[in-house]
PDB file of C-alpha atoms in Angstrom:
ATOM      1  CA  MET A 126       0.046   0.244  -0.169  1.00  0.00           C
ATOM      2  CA  THR A 127       1.984   2.795  -1.300  1.00  0.00           C
ATOM      3  CA  GLU A 128       1.363   6.432  -2.603  1.00  0.00           C
ATOM      4  CA  ILE A 129       0.673   6.432  -6.320  1.00  0.00           C
ATOM      5  CA  ASP A 130       2.435   8.451  -8.990  1.00  0.00           C
ATOM      6  CA  ALA A 131       0.664  10.729 -11.395  1.00  0.00           C
ATOM      7  CA  LYS A 132       1.369   8.406 -14.615  1.00  0.00           C
ATOM      8  CA  ILE A 133      -0.561   5.494 -12.964  1.00  0.00           C
ATOM      9  CA  ASP A 134      -3.208   7.656 -11.486  1.00  0.00           C
ATOM     10  CA  ALA A 135      -3.918   9.095 -14.896  1.00  0.00           C
ATOM     11  CA  LEU A 136      -4.213   5.428 -16.378  1.00  0.00           C
ATOM     12  CA  VAL A 137      -6.828   4.419 -13.750  1.00  0.00           C
ATOM     13  CA  PRO A 138     -10.336   5.744 -14.638  1.00  0.00           C
ATOM     14  CA  ALA A 139     -12.011   5.585 -11.233  1.00  0.00           C
ATOM     15  CA  TRP A 140     -11.283   4.661  -7.733  1.00  0.00           C
ATOM     16  CA  LEU A 141     -13.208   3.592  -4.697  1.00  0.00           C
ATOM     17  CA  TYR A 142     -12.730   3.995  -1.029  1.00  0.00           C
ATOM     18  CA  LEU A 143     -12.280   0.914   1.125  1.00  0.00           C
ATOM     19  CA  PRO A 144     -15.808   1.574   2.916  1.00  0.00           C
ATOM     20  CA  ASP A 145     -17.586   1.810  -0.421  1.00  0.00           C
ATOM     21  CA  ILE A 146     -15.829  -1.469  -1.437  1.00  0.00           C
ATOM     22  CA  ALA A 147     -17.183  -2.866   1.747  1.00  0.00           C
ATOM     23  CA  GLU A 148     -20.775  -1.696   1.085  1.00  0.00           C
ATOM     24  CA  MET A 149     -20.644  -3.140  -2.501  1.00  0.00           C
ATOM     25  CA  LEU A 150     -19.357  -6.555  -1.251  1.00  0.00           C
ATOM     26  CA  ASP A 151     -21.497  -6.493   1.706  1.00  0.00           C
ATOM     27  CA  VAL A 152     -18.777  -7.213   3.960  1.00  0.00           C
ATOM     28  CA  GLU A 153     -16.925  -5.281   6.803  1.00  0.00           C
ATOM     29  CA  VAL A 154     -14.077  -2.794   5.929  1.00  0.00           C
ATOM     30  CA  THR A 155     -11.875  -5.053   7.702  1.00  0.00           C
ATOM     31  CA  ARG A 156     -12.525  -7.879   5.251  1.00  0.00           C
ATOM     32  CA  VAL A 157     -11.573  -5.407   2.661  1.00  0.00           C
ATOM     33  CA  ARG A 158      -8.345  -4.678   4.157  1.00  0.00           C
ATOM     34  CA  GLN A 159      -7.718  -8.416   4.540  1.00  0.00           C
ATOM     35  CA  LEU A 160      -8.318  -8.798   0.708  1.00  0.00           C
ATOM     36  CA  VAL A 161      -5.737  -6.068   0.279  1.00  0.00           C
ATOM     37  CA  LYS A 162      -3.308  -7.767   2.771  1.00  0.00           C
ATOM     38  CA  GLU A 163      -3.795 -11.036   1.222  1.00  0.00           C
ATOM     39  CA  GLY A 164      -2.749  -9.528  -2.293  1.00  0.00           C
ATOM     40  CA  GLN A 165      -6.457 -10.102  -3.867  1.00  0.00           C
ATOM     41  CA  LEU A 166      -6.714  -6.393  -4.293  1.00  0.00           C
ATOM     42  CA  ILE A 167      -4.322  -3.446  -4.708  1.00  0.00           C
ATOM     43  CA  ALA A 168      -4.782  -0.433  -2.726  1.00  0.00           C
ATOM     44  CA  VAL A 169      -2.888   2.727  -2.883  1.00  0.00           C
ATOM     45  CA  ARG A 170      -2.887   6.126  -1.026  1.00  0.00           C
ATOM     46  CA  ARG A 171      -4.494   8.999  -3.164  1.00  0.00           C
ATOM     47  CA  GLY A 172      -5.698  12.420  -2.813  1.00  0.00           C
ATOM     48  CA  GLU A 173      -5.266  15.152  -0.083  1.00  0.00           C
ATOM     49  CA  ASN A 174      -6.087  12.828   2.769  1.00  0.00           C
ATOM     50  CA  LYS A 175      -3.985  10.046   1.308  1.00  0.00           C
ATOM     51  CA  ALA A 176      -6.824   7.659   1.931  1.00  0.00           C
ATOM     52  CA  LEU A 177      -6.572   3.957   0.609  1.00  0.00           C
ATOM     53  CA  GLN A 178      -8.330   3.462  -2.539  1.00  0.00           C
ATOM     54  CA  VAL A 179      -8.653   0.578  -5.073  1.00  0.00           C
ATOM     55  CA  PRO A 180      -9.497   0.745  -8.863  1.00  0.00           C
ATOM     56  CA  ALA A 181     -13.066   0.713  -9.337  1.00  0.00           C
ATOM     57  CA  ALA A 182     -12.587  -1.723 -12.145  1.00  0.00           C
ATOM     58  CA  PHE A 183     -11.491  -4.548  -9.754  1.00  0.00           C
ATOM     59  CA  ILE A 184     -15.335  -4.545  -8.400  1.00  0.00           C
ATOM     60  CA  GLN A 185     -18.133  -5.598 -10.607  1.00  0.00           C
ATOM     61  CA  ASP A 186     -21.618  -6.847  -9.586  1.00  0.00           C
ATOM     62  CA  GLY A 187     -20.968  -7.088  -5.838  1.00  0.00           C
ATOM     63  CA  LYS A 188     -17.829  -9.138  -6.260  1.00  0.00           C
ATOM     64  CA  VAL A 189     -14.158  -8.806  -6.882  1.00  0.00           C
ATOM     65  CA  VAL A 190     -13.542  -9.330 -10.592  1.00  0.00           C
ATOM     66  CA  LYS A 191     -12.938 -12.946 -11.478  1.00  0.00           C
ATOM     67  CA  GLY A 192      -9.449 -13.825 -12.150  1.00  0.00           C
ATOM     68  CA  LEU A 193      -7.976 -10.683 -10.758  1.00  0.00           C
ATOM     69  CA  ALA A 194      -6.512 -12.581  -7.727  1.00  0.00           C
ATOM     70  CA  GLY A 195      -4.562 -14.962  -9.716  1.00  0.00           C
ATOM     71  CA  THR A 196      -3.501 -12.383 -12.064  1.00  0.00           C
ATOM     72  CA  LEU A 197      -2.025 -10.495  -9.214  1.00  0.00           C
ATOM     73  CA  THR A 198      -0.426 -13.414  -7.840  1.00  0.00           C
ATOM     74  CA  LEU A 199       1.230 -14.215 -11.234  1.00  0.00           C
ATOM     75  CA  LEU A 200       2.525 -10.551 -11.546  1.00  0.00           C
ATOM     76  CA  ARG A 201       3.582 -10.642  -7.932  1.00  0.00           C
ATOM     77  CA  ASP A 202       5.533 -13.849  -8.536  1.00  0.00           C
ATOM     78  CA  ASP A 203       7.275 -12.168 -11.478  1.00  0.00           C
ATOM     79  CA  GLY A 204       8.597  -9.467  -9.303  1.00  0.00           C
ATOM     80  CA  PHE A 205       6.031  -6.760  -9.933  1.00  0.00           C
ATOM     81  CA  THR A 206       5.477  -4.082  -7.547  1.00  0.00           C
ATOM     82  CA  ASP A 207       1.951  -2.888  -6.841  1.00  0.00           C
ATOM     83  CA  GLU A 208       2.515   0.285  -8.982  1.00  0.00           C
ATOM     84  CA  GLU A 209       3.951  -1.913 -11.890  1.00  0.00           C
ATOM     85  CA  MET A 210       0.945  -4.069 -11.911  1.00  0.00           C
ATOM     86  CA  LEU A 211      -1.515  -1.269 -11.883  1.00  0.00           C
ATOM     87  CA  GLU A 212       0.412   0.293 -14.837  1.00  0.00           C
ATOM     88  CA  TRP A 213       0.333  -3.221 -16.690  1.00  0.00           C
ATOM     89  CA  LEU A 214      -3.338  -3.790 -15.865  1.00  0.00           C
ATOM     90  CA  PHE A 215      -4.518  -0.199 -17.090  1.00  0.00           C
ATOM     91  CA  THR A 216      -2.230   0.193 -20.096  1.00  0.00           C
ATOM     92  CA  PRO A 217      -4.154  -0.291 -23.222  1.00  0.00           C
ATOM     93  CA  ASP A 218      -2.946  -3.567 -25.188  1.00  0.00           C
ATOM     94  CA  PRO A 219      -4.011  -3.379 -28.797  1.00  0.00           C
ATOM     95  CA  SER A 220      -3.779  -6.855 -29.178  1.00  0.00           C
ATOM     96  CA  LEU A 221      -6.520  -7.650 -26.427  1.00  0.00           C
ATOM     97  CA  PRO A 222      -8.030  -5.029 -27.196  1.00  0.00           C
ATOM     98  CA  GLY A 223      -8.423  -2.690 -24.304  1.00  0.00           C
ATOM     99  CA  THR A 224      -6.568  -3.072 -21.129  1.00  0.00           C
ATOM    100  CA  PRO A 225      -5.872  -6.153 -19.133  1.00  0.00           C
ATOM    101  CA  ALA A 226      -8.352  -4.790 -16.363  1.00  0.00           C
ATOM    102  CA  GLN A 227     -10.990  -4.344 -18.960  1.00  0.00           C
ATOM    103  CA  ALA A 228     -10.388  -7.848 -20.272  1.00  0.00           C
ATOM    104  CA  LEU A 229     -10.701  -9.322 -16.651  1.00  0.00           C
ATOM    105  CA  GLY A 230     -14.118  -7.284 -16.142  1.00  0.00           C
ATOM    106  CA  GLU A 231     -15.265  -8.853 -19.474  1.00  0.00           C
ATOM    107  CA  ASN A 232     -14.474 -12.536 -18.188  1.00  0.00           C
ATOM    108  CA  ARG A 233     -11.419 -12.838 -20.569  1.00  0.00           C
ATOM    109  CA  GLY A 234      -9.236 -13.699 -17.676  1.00  0.00           C
ATOM    110  CA  THR A 235      -7.524 -16.751 -19.298  1.00  0.00           C
ATOM    111  CA  GLU A 236      -6.158 -14.411 -22.056  1.00  0.00           C
ATOM    112  CA  VAL A 237      -4.929 -11.943 -19.265  1.00  0.00           C
ATOM    113  CA  LYS A 238      -3.301 -14.588 -17.225  1.00  0.00           C
ATOM    114  CA  ARG A 239      -1.658 -16.121 -20.348  1.00  0.00           C
ATOM    115  CA  ARG A 240      -0.265 -12.542 -21.104  1.00  0.00           C
ATOM    116  CA  ALA A 241       0.904 -12.299 -17.315  1.00  0.00           C
ATOM    117  CA  GLN A 242       2.737 -15.549 -17.620  1.00  0.00           C
ATOM    118  CA  ALA A 243       4.621 -14.554 -20.656  1.00  0.00           C
ATOM    119  CA  LEU A 244       6.108 -11.578 -18.973  1.00  0.00           C
ATOM    120  CA  ALA A 245       8.057 -14.025 -16.824  1.00  0.00           C
ATOM    121  CA  VAL A 246       9.808 -15.584 -19.855  1.00  0.00           C
TER     122      VAL A 246
END
C-alpha cells in the first residue's frame, strides 16, 4: 500500500474508497483490508487525505472481478510492485483489445493470465 504516482493515477479511470467497496461486497471494511493484505486487491494512497483507494474496475456486480487475484499473484511472482501491476493492468494493449483490467471485467481472464505468464519469460 503505497502512494501512487501521477502516471498511474492518470491510467486508472475511477477509484473507490475501502468503505465503499465494503458496502458493494456486503462485508466489513476489515474484510476489504484483509483482501488487500492477502494480495487479492491492490490499494494505494491517493488524494489530499492519502486515503486508501482501489481501482473501481476491480469490483463488479458486488464481487471482486473474476481472475483478478490469480493475475495479481502471477505478476507478484514475476517481481512486479503494486505500481507496476497497476500500470500493466491499465495500459491499453491493442492485441487484447483494451486493457488487461477491462478484459478481466469482460470475463477474458484466461487471456490476461496467459499474457501475465508470458512476462516472466
